[in-house]
mmCIF file of C-alpha atoms in Angstrom:
data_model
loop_
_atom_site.group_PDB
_atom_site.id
_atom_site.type_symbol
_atom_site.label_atom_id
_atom_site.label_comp_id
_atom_site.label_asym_id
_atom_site.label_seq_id
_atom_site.Cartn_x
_atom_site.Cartn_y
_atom_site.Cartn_z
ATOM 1 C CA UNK A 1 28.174 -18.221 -43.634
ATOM 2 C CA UNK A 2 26.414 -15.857 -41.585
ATOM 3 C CA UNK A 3 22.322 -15.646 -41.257
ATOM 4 C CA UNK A 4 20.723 -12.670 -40.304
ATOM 5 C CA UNK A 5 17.082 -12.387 -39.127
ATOM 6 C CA UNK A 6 16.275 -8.872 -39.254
ATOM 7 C CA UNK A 7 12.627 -8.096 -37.366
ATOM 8 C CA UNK A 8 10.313 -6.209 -39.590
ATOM 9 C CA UNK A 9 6.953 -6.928 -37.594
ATOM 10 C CA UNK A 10 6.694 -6.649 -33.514
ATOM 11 C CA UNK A 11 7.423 -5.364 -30.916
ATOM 12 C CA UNK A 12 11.147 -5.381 -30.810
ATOM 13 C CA UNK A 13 11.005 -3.803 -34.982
ATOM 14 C CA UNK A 14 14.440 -3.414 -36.446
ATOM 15 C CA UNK A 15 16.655 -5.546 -34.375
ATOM 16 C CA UNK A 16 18.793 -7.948 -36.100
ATOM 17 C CA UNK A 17 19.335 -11.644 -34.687
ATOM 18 C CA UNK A 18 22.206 -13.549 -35.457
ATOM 19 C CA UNK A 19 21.185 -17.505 -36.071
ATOM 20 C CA UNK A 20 24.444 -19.196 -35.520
ATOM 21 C CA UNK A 21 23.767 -22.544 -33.809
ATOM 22 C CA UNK A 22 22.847 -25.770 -36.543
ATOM 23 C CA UNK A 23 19.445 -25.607 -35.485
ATOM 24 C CA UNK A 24 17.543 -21.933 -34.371
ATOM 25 C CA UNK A 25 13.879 -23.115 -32.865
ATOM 26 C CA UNK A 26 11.047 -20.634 -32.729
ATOM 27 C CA UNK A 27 8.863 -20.966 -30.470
ATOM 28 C CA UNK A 28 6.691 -20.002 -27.059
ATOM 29 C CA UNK A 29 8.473 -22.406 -24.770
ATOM 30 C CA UNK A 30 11.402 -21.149 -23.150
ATOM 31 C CA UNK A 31 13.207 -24.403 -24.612
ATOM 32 C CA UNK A 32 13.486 -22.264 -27.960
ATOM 33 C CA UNK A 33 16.164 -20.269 -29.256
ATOM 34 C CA UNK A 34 13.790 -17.479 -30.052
ATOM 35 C CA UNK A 35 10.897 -17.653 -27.290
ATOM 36 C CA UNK A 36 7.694 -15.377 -28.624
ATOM 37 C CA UNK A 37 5.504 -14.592 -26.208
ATOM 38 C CA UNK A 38 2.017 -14.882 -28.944
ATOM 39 C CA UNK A 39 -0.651 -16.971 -28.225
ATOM 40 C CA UNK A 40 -0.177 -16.711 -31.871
ATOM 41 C CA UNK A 41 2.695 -18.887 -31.855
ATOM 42 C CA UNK A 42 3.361 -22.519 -31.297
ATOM 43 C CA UNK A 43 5.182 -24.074 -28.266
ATOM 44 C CA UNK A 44 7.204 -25.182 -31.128
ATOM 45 C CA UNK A 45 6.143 -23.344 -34.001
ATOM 46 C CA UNK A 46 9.328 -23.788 -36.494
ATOM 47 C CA UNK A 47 13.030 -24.641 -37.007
ATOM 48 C CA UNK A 48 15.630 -22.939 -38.917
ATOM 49 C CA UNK A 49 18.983 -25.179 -39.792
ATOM 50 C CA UNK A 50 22.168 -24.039 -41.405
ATOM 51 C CA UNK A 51 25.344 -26.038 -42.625
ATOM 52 C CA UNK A 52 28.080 -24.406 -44.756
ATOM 53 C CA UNK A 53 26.286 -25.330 -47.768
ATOM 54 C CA UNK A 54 22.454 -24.347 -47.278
ATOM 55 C CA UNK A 55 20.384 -22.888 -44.952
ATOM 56 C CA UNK A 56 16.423 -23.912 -44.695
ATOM 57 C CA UNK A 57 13.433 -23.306 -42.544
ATOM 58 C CA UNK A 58 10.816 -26.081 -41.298
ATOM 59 C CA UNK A 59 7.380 -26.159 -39.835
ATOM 60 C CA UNK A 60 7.090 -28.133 -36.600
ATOM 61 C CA UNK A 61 3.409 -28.719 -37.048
ATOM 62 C CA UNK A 62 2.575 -25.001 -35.401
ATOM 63 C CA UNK A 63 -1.318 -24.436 -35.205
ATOM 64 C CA UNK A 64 -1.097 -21.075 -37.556
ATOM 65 C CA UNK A 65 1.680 -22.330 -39.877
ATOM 66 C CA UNK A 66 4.647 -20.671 -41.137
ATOM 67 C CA UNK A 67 4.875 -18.436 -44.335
ATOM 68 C CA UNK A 68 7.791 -17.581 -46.346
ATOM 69 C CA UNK A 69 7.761 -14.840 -48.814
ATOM 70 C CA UNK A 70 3.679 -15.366 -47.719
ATOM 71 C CA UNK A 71 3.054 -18.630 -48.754
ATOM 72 C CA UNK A 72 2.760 -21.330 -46.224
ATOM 73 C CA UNK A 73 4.934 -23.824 -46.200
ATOM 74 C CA UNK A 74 4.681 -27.667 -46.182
ATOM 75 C CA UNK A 75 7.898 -29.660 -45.092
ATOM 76 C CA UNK A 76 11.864 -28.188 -45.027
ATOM 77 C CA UNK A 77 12.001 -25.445 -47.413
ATOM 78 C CA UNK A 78 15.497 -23.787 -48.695
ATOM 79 C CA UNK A 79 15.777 -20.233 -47.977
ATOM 80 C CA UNK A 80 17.705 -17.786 -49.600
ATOM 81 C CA UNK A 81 18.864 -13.961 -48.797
ATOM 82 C CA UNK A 82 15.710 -11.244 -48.560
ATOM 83 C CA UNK A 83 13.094 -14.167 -48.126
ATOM 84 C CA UNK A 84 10.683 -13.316 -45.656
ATOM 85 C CA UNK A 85 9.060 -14.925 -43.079
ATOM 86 C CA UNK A 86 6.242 -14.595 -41.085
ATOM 87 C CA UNK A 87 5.672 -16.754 -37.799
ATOM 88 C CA UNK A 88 2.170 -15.161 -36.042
ATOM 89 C CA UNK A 89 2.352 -11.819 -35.431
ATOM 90 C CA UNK A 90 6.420 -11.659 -36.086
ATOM 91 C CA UNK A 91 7.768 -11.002 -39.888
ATOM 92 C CA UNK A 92 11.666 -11.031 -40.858
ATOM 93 C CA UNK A 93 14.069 -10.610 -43.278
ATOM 94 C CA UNK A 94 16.605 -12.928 -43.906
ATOM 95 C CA UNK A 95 20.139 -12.017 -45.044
ATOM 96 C CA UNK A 96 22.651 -14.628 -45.945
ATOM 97 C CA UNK A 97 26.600 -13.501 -46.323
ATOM 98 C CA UNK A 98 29.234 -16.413 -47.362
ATOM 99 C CA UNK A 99 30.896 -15.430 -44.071
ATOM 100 C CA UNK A 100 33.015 -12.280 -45.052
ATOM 101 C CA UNK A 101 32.622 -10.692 -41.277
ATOM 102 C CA UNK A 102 34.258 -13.913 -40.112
ATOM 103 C CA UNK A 103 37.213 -13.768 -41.502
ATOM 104 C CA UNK A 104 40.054 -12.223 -39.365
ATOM 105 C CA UNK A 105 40.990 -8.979 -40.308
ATOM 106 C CA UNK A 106 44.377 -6.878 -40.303
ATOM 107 C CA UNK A 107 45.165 -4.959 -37.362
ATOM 108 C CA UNK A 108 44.280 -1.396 -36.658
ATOM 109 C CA UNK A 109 47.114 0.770 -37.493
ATOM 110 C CA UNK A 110 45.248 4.089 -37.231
ATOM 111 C CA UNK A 111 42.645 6.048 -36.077
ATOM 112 C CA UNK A 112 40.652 6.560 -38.934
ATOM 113 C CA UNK A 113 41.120 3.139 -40.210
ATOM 114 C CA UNK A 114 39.348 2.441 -36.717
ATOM 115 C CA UNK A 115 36.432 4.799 -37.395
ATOM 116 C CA UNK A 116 36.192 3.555 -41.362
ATOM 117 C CA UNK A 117 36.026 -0.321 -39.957
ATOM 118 C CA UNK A 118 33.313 0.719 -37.254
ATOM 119 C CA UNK A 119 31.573 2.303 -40.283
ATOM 120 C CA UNK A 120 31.219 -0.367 -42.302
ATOM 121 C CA UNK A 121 29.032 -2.505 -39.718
ATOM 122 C CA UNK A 122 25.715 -2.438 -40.587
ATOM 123 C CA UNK A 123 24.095 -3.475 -37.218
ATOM 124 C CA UNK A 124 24.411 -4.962 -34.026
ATOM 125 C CA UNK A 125 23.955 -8.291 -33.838
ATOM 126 C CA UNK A 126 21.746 -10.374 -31.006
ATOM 127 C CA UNK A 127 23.418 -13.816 -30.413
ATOM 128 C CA UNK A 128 20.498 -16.654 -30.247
ATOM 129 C CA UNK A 129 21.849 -17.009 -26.409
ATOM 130 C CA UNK A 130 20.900 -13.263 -25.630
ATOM 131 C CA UNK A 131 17.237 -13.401 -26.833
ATOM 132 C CA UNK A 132 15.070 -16.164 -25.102
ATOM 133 C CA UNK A 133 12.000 -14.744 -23.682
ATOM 134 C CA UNK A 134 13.233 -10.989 -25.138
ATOM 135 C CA UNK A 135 10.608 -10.844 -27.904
ATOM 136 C CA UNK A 136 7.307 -9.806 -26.920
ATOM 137 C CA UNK A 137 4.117 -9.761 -28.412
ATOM 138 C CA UNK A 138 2.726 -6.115 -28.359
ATOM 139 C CA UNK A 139 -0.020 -6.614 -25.946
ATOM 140 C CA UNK A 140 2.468 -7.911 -23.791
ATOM 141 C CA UNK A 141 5.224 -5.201 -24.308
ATOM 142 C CA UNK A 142 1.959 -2.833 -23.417
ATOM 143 C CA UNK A 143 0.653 -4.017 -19.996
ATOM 144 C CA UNK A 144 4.008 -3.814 -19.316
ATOM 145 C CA UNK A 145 4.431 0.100 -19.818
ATOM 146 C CA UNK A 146 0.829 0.481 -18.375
ATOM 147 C CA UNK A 147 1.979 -1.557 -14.865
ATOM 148 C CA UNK A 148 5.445 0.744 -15.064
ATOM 149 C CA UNK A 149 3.371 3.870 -15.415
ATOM 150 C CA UNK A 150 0.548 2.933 -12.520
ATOM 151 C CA UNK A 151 4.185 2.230 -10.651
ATOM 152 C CA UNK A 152 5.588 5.381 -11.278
ATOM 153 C CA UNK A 153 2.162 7.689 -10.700
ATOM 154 C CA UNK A 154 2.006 5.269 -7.565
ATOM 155 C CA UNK A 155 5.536 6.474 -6.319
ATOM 156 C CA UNK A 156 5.088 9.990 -6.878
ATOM 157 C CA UNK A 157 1.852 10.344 -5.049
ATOM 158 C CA UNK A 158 3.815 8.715 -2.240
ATOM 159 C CA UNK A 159 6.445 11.398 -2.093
ATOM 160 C CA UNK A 160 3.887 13.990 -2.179
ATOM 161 C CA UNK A 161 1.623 12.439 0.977
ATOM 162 C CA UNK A 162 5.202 12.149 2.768
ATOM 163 C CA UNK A 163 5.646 15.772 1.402
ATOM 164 C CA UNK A 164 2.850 17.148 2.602
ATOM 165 C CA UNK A 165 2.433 15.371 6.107
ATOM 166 C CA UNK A 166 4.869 17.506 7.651
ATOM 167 C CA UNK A 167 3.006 20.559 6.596
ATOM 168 C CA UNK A 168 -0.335 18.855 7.824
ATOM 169 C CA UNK A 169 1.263 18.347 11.377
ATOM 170 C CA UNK A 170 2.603 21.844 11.927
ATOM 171 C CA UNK A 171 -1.300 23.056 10.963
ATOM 172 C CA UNK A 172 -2.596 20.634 13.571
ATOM 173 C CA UNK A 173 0.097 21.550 15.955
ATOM 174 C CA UNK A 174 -0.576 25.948 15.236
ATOM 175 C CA UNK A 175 -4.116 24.886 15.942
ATOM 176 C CA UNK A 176 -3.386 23.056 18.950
ATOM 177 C CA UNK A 177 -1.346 26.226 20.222
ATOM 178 C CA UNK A 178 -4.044 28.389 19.463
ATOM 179 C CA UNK A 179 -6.536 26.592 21.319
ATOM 180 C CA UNK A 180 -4.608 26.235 24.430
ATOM 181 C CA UNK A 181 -3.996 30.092 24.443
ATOM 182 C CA UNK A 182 -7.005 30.374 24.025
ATOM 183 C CA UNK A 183 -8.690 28.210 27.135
ATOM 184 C CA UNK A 184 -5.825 29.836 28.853
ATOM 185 C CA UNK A 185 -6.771 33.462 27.866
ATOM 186 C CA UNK A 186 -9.930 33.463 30.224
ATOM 187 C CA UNK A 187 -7.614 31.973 33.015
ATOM 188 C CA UNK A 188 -5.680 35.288 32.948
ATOM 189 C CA UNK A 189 -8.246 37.483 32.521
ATOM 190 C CA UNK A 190 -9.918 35.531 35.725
ATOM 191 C CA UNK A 191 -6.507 35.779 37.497
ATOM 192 C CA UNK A 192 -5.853 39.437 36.649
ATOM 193 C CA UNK A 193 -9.500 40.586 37.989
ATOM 194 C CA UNK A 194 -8.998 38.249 40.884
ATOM 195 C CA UNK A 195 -5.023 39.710 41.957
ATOM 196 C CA UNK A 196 -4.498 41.615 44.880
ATOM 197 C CA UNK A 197 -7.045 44.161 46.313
ATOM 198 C CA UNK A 198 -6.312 48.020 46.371
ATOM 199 C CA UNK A 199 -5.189 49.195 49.613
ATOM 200 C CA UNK A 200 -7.760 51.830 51.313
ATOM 201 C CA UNK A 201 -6.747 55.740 50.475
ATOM 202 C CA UNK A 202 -4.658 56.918 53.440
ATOM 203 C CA UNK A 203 -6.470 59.844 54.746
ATOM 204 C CA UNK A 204 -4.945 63.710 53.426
ATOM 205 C CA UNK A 205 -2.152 65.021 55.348
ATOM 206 C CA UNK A 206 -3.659 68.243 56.753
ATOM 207 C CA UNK A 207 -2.862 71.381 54.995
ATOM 208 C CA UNK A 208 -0.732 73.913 56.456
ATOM 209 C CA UNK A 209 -3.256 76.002 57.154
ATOM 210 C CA UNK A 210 -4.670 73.337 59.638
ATOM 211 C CA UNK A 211 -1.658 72.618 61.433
ATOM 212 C CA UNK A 212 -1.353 76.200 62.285
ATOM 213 C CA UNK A 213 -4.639 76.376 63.486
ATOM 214 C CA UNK A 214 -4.073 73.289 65.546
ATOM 215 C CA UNK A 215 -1.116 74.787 67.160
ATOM 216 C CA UNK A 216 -3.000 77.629 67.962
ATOM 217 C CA UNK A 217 -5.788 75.670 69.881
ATOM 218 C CA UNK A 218 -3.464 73.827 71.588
ATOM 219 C CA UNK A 219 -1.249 77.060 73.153
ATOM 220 C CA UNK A 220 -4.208 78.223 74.376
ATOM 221 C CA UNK A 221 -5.255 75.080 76.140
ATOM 222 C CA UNK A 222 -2.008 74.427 77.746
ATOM 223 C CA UNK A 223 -2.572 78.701 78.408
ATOM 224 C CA UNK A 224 -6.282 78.074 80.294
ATOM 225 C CA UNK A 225 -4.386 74.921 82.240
ATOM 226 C CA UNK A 226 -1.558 76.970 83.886
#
């Protein structure tokens, strides 16, 4: 037969876990099949066991007890398809099937025979060897999407310090040029007052009028010497 504990309450609602090994143990430990992570729960809080005949559910003297259909029970107690039980903060629903999905089936011989087949599973099933430690309490399940959102807002402020610092540098560096152009600035000014000196006017050619004048006093000179 095949036993189905479908999660009603907690933090992973709605998924469906197949018990297929004689004995499924709830608990905290990691030892269990199904380890809880409640402070709610036991170490080992309870013990489901299946043959082909029956399938039952016992308390392993758990602090809080174990409830089916809300009642708490005392001792191994028979259980029987849409019973529910409640272990701390976790509820499920039981379904029990004489073993149908077990059987082999005929081979696929088309398409839509394919699709119908795929149809007519309900769920996917968890094996008990897939789910130790899976199923969280929901304080637990929240730190852990308040540490992964510090972690993410943590990253992203990184890339935009490492985004920025280039920016940041090529400010300090424009300011750096700007300051060194501008000590330099007085340099040049000092340099261009202190360049080379103007040269002393040459003194006027003398007009024309002059040099005829000149040549004048100079014919009669040499005149007076002869």
């Amino acid at each position: 037969m095949d036993v189905i504990l479908k999660v009603l309450e907690g933090a992973k609602q709605g998924a469906a876990i197949a018990v297929k090994k004689p004995q499924f143990v709830i608990g905290r430990s990691q030892s269990c099949n199904l380890c809880a992570g409640s402070t709610a729960i036991s170490r080992q809080h309870c013990a489901i066991t299946r043959d082909e005949a029956r399938v039952a559910i016992k308390d392993l003297g758990s602090r809080n007890g174990t409830l089916v259909n809300g009642n708490r029970i005392e001792g191994e107690v028979e259980l029987t398809s849409g019973d529910e039980i409640t272990i701390g903060p976790l509820k499920f629903l039981v379904t029990i099937t004489p073993g149908i999905n077990n059987a082999k089936k005929p081979e696929v011989k088309s398409v839509a025979e394919a699709v119908a087949r795929t149809a007519q599973k309900p769920h996917i099933d968890i094996g008990d060897d897939d789910i130790s430690q899976w199923l969280l309490g929901p304080s637990s399940a929240l730190t852990e999407t308040q540490t992964i959102r510090i972690d993410d807002t943590n990253a992203v402020q990184q890339l935009r310090e490492a985004a920025e610092a280039p920016e940041e540098d090529a400010d300090s560096s424009e300011m750096d040029t700007k300051a060194i152009d501008a000590e330099a600035q007085p340099e040049n000014q000092s340099a261009k007052k202190s360049g080379p000196g103007k040269l002393p006017k040459l003194p006027q050619k003398p007009s024309a009028k002059d040099s005829r004048e000149a040549a004048a006093e100079a014919l009669r000179a040499w005149s007076r010497r002869r």
